Every structure is written in C-alpha cells, then in structure tokens.
Amino acid sequence: MRALPLSATTATLAALLLTLSSGPAQAHFFAEAHDCEAPEKPLEFITELDQQEFQQLVDAYRGCLQSFVDKQNAAMEKHRSAGQRAADSWDRYQQQVLGINPADETAEPSTTQ
C-alpha cells in the first residue's frame, strides 16, 4: 500500500506542532539539580600549598553553585514575566472586547458596543 503525499498545509501544521511540543519554551516538569561537586576537606593540610589548593576547590564549588542559582533565578523571572504577559493580555481582552474594567472583578460583560 502506497502512502499518500502530505499537502503543504498538512506538512506545515505537522512541523509547527513538532516545534511547539519539543521547544524549550515549555516549563520544566521536574526541578533541575545542580551537578557541582563539593571538595572533601583533608584531615590536615601538610603544606600551605595544600591549603591553597583546597581553597581553590572550595571557591570553584561556590562558583558552580552560584552559577546554578543564577540560572534558576533567571528561569524563574522568565516564567514570571510570561505569566504576567498572559494576565495582561486577559486584562486587555476584557477591557477592549468585553467592555469590562479588569479592576472590577464583579462586572458583567457589556452588551452595548
């Protein structure tokens, strides 16, 4: 049995659906975990160089964690901003199309326009 050829519209729609379903714009379902490794502190430092090397590992660990925190905070801000834009769109729609003042939650849609 031969497969039927896709029309341009169907192919475009399929590509759009694949793009939307796999894009990075989707919110994370599970929270990410950092992959930073904490250095183990030796029982004692034999030399000053050993202590300096350990301090460098501690600083790298802190930097890794700070980078992760910054990345998560940026993602939270992006999601918060997207939510606010959606709420603003609803407010504009209520006001412009339904004739409702968004500040007045008990208002009924206007029938005169």
PDB file of C-alpha atoms in Angstrom:
ATOM      1  CA  MET A   1       0.000   0.000   0.000  1.00  0.00           C
ATOM      2  CA  ARG A   2       1.368   3.421  -1.010  1.00  0.00           C
ATOM      3  CA  ALA A   3       1.487   6.298   1.450  1.00  0.00           C
ATOM      4  CA  LEU A   4      -0.471   9.365   0.473  1.00  0.00           C
ATOM      5  CA  PRO A   5       1.611  12.528  -0.097  1.00  0.00           C
ATOM      6  CA  LEU A   6       1.267  15.279   2.521  1.00  0.00           C
ATOM      7  CA  SER A   7      -0.160  18.560   1.370  1.00  0.00           C
ATOM      8  CA  ALA A   8       1.874  21.692   2.057  1.00  0.00           C
ATOM      9  CA  THR A   9      -0.642  22.788   4.686  1.00  0.00           C
ATOM     10  CA  THR A  10      -0.529  19.450   6.479  1.00  0.00           C
ATOM     11  CA  ALA A  11       3.269  19.398   6.374  1.00  0.00           C
ATOM     12  CA  THR A  12       3.442  22.941   7.738  1.00  0.00           C
ATOM     13  CA  LEU A  13       0.983  22.133  10.505  1.00  0.00           C
ATOM     14  CA  ALA A  14       2.926  18.980  11.428  1.00  0.00           C
ATOM     15  CA  ALA A  15       6.191  20.943  11.570  1.00  0.00           C
ATOM     16  CA  LEU A  16       4.561  23.604  13.740  1.00  0.00           C
ATOM     17  CA  LEU A  17       3.186  21.016  16.154  1.00  0.00           C
ATOM     18  CA  LEU A  18       6.580  19.315  16.434  1.00  0.00           C
ATOM     19  CA  THR A  19       8.250  22.641  17.091  1.00  0.00           C
ATOM     20  CA  LEU A  20       5.753  23.636  19.766  1.00  0.00           C
ATOM     21  CA  SER A  21       5.769  20.282  21.510  1.00  0.00           C
ATOM     22  CA  SER A  22       9.534  19.945  21.758  1.00  0.00           C
ATOM     23  CA  GLY A  23      10.648  23.522  22.269  1.00  0.00           C
ATOM     24  CA  PRO A  24      12.499  24.898  25.276  1.00  0.00           C
ATOM     25  CA  ALA A  25       9.601  27.254  25.994  1.00  0.00           C
ATOM     26  CA  GLN A  26       7.845  24.548  27.964  1.00  0.00           C
ATOM     27  CA  ALA A  27       8.120  24.775  31.728  1.00  0.00           C
ATOM     28  CA  HIS A  28      10.223  22.180  33.474  1.00  0.00           C
ATOM     29  CA  PHE A  29       8.206  19.335  34.929  1.00  0.00           C
ATOM     30  CA  PHE A  30      10.943  18.323  37.356  1.00  0.00           C
ATOM     31  CA  ALA A  31      13.261  20.740  39.110  1.00  0.00           C
ATOM     32  CA  GLU A  32      16.844  20.538  37.987  1.00  0.00           C
ATOM     33  CA  ALA A  33      19.555  19.543  40.435  1.00  0.00           C
ATOM     34  CA  HIS A  34      22.995  21.076  40.405  1.00  0.00           C
ATOM     35  CA  ASP A  35      25.920  18.951  39.321  1.00  0.00           C
ATOM     36  CA  CYS A  36      28.513  20.726  41.439  1.00  0.00           C
ATOM     37  CA  GLU A  37      30.828  18.523  43.473  1.00  0.00           C
ATOM     38  CA  ALA A  38      31.849  19.612  46.959  1.00  0.00           C
ATOM     39  CA  PRO A  39      35.522  19.086  47.694  1.00  0.00           C
ATOM     40  CA  GLU A  40      36.386  16.902  50.638  1.00  0.00           C
ATOM     41  CA  LYS A  41      38.426  18.613  53.299  1.00  0.00           C
ATOM     42  CA  PRO A  42      41.558  16.706  54.258  1.00  0.00           C
ATOM     43  CA  LEU A  43      42.100  15.865  57.914  1.00  0.00           C
ATOM     44  CA  GLU A  44      45.087  18.182  57.887  1.00  0.00           C
ATOM     45  CA  PHE A  45      46.994  20.358  55.448  1.00  0.00           C
ATOM     46  CA  ILE A  46      50.617  19.290  55.131  1.00  0.00           C
ATOM     47  CA  THR A  47      51.750  22.424  53.338  1.00  0.00           C
ATOM     48  CA  GLU A  48      50.492  25.902  52.675  1.00  0.00           C
ATOM     49  CA  LEU A  49      50.140  24.872  49.023  1.00  0.00           C
ATOM     50  CA  ASP A  50      47.735  22.072  50.039  1.00  0.00           C
ATOM     51  CA  GLN A  51      45.581  24.604  51.885  1.00  0.00           C
ATOM     52  CA  GLN A  52      45.635  26.990  48.914  1.00  0.00           C
ATOM     53  CA  GLU A  53      44.641  24.192  46.514  1.00  0.00           C
ATOM     54  CA  PHE A  54      41.757  23.207  48.783  1.00  0.00           C
ATOM     55  CA  GLN A  55      40.624  26.830  48.965  1.00  0.00           C
ATOM     56  CA  GLN A  56      40.637  26.975  45.152  1.00  0.00           C
ATOM     57  CA  LEU A  57      38.409  23.880  45.052  1.00  0.00           C
ATOM     58  CA  VAL A  58      36.076  25.466  47.619  1.00  0.00           C
ATOM     59  CA  ASP A  59      35.932  28.660  45.538  1.00  0.00           C
ATOM     60  CA  ALA A  60      35.194  26.647  42.376  1.00  0.00           C
ATOM     61  CA  TYR A  61      32.411  24.769  44.202  1.00  0.00           C
ATOM     62  CA  ARG A  62      30.881  28.015  45.430  1.00  0.00           C
ATOM     63  CA  GLY A  63      31.136  29.491  41.921  1.00  0.00           C
ATOM     64  CA  CYS A  64      29.435  26.437  40.431  1.00  0.00           C
ATOM     65  CA  LEU A  65      26.594  26.674  42.933  1.00  0.00           C
ATOM     66  CA  GLN A  66      26.248  30.432  42.383  1.00  0.00           C
ATOM     67  CA  SER A  67      26.089  29.894  38.623  1.00  0.00           C
ATOM     68  CA  PHE A  68      23.342  27.297  39.117  1.00  0.00           C
ATOM     69  CA  VAL A  69      21.387  29.643  41.409  1.00  0.00           C
ATOM     70  CA  ASP A  70      21.713  32.495  38.903  1.00  0.00           C
ATOM     71  CA  LYS A  71      20.480  30.243  36.092  1.00  0.00           C
ATOM     72  CA  GLN A  72      17.474  29.122  38.144  1.00  0.00           C
ATOM     73  CA  ASN A  73      16.636  32.702  39.147  1.00  0.00           C
ATOM     74  CA  ALA A  74      16.768  33.791  35.501  1.00  0.00           C
ATOM     75  CA  ALA A  75      14.418  30.941  34.555  1.00  0.00           C
ATOM     76  CA  MET A  76      12.008  31.907  37.363  1.00  0.00           C
ATOM     77  CA  GLU A  77      11.984  35.507  36.156  1.00  0.00           C
ATOM     78  CA  LYS A  78      11.329  34.366  32.589  1.00  0.00           C
ATOM     79  CA  HIS A  79       8.352  32.271  33.712  1.00  0.00           C
ATOM     80  CA  ARG A  80       7.034  35.023  35.990  1.00  0.00           C
ATOM     81  CA  SER A  81       7.275  37.506  33.145  1.00  0.00           C
ATOM     82  CA  ALA A  82       5.469  35.140  30.748  1.00  0.00           C
ATOM     83  CA  GLY A  83       2.681  34.667  33.286  1.00  0.00           C
ATOM     84  CA  GLN A  84       2.367  38.422  33.746  1.00  0.00           C
ATOM     85  CA  ARG A  85       2.156  38.955  29.976  1.00  0.00           C
ATOM     86  CA  ALA A  86      -0.656  36.372  29.806  1.00  0.00           C
ATOM     87  CA  ALA A  87      -2.528  38.103  32.634  1.00  0.00           C
ATOM     88  CA  ASP A  88      -2.047  41.466  30.915  1.00  0.00           C
ATOM     89  CA  SER A  89      -3.420  40.007  27.669  1.00  0.00           C
ATOM     90  CA  TRP A  90      -6.521  38.845  29.527  1.00  0.00           C
ATOM     91  CA  ASP A  91      -6.978  42.278  31.094  1.00  0.00           C
ATOM     92  CA  ARG A  92      -6.697  43.981  27.688  1.00  0.00           C
ATOM     93  CA  TYR A  93      -9.159  41.496  26.172  1.00  0.00           C
ATOM     94  CA  GLN A  94     -11.668  42.101  28.962  1.00  0.00           C
ATOM     95  CA  GLN A  95     -11.383  45.831  28.567  1.00  0.00           C
ATOM     96  CA  GLN A  96     -11.278  46.110  24.776  1.00  0.00           C
ATOM     97  CA  VAL A  97     -13.542  43.242  23.685  1.00  0.00           C
ATOM     98  CA  LEU A  98     -15.813  42.512  26.629  1.00  0.00           C
ATOM     99  CA  GLY A  99     -16.067  46.071  27.893  1.00  0.00           C
ATOM    100  CA  ILE A 100     -15.104  45.083  31.433  1.00  0.00           C
ATOM    101  CA  ASN A 101     -12.787  47.056  33.655  1.00  0.00           C
ATOM    102  CA  PRO A 102     -10.204  44.453  34.779  1.00  0.00           C
ATOM    103  CA  ALA A 103     -10.020  46.093  38.219  1.00  0.00           C
ATOM    104  CA  ASP A 104     -13.720  45.377  38.750  1.00  0.00           C
ATOM    105  CA  GLU A 105     -13.923  41.587  39.221  1.00  0.00           C
ATOM    106  CA  THR A 106     -17.722  41.550  39.630  1.00  0.00           C
ATOM    107  CA  ALA A 107     -18.520  43.399  36.378  1.00  0.00           C
ATOM    108  CA  GLU A 108     -20.640  41.646  33.766  1.00  0.00           C
ATOM    109  CA  PRO A 109     -19.653  41.776  30.067  1.00  0.00           C
ATOM    110  CA  SER A 110     -21.050  44.779  28.259  1.00  0.00           C
ATOM    111  CA  THR A 111     -23.693  44.090  25.618  1.00  0.00           C
ATOM    112  CA  THR A 112     -23.546  47.567  24.092  1.00  0.00           C
ATOM    113  CA  GLN A 113     -20.766  48.234  21.602  1.00  0.00           C
TER     114      GLN A 113
END
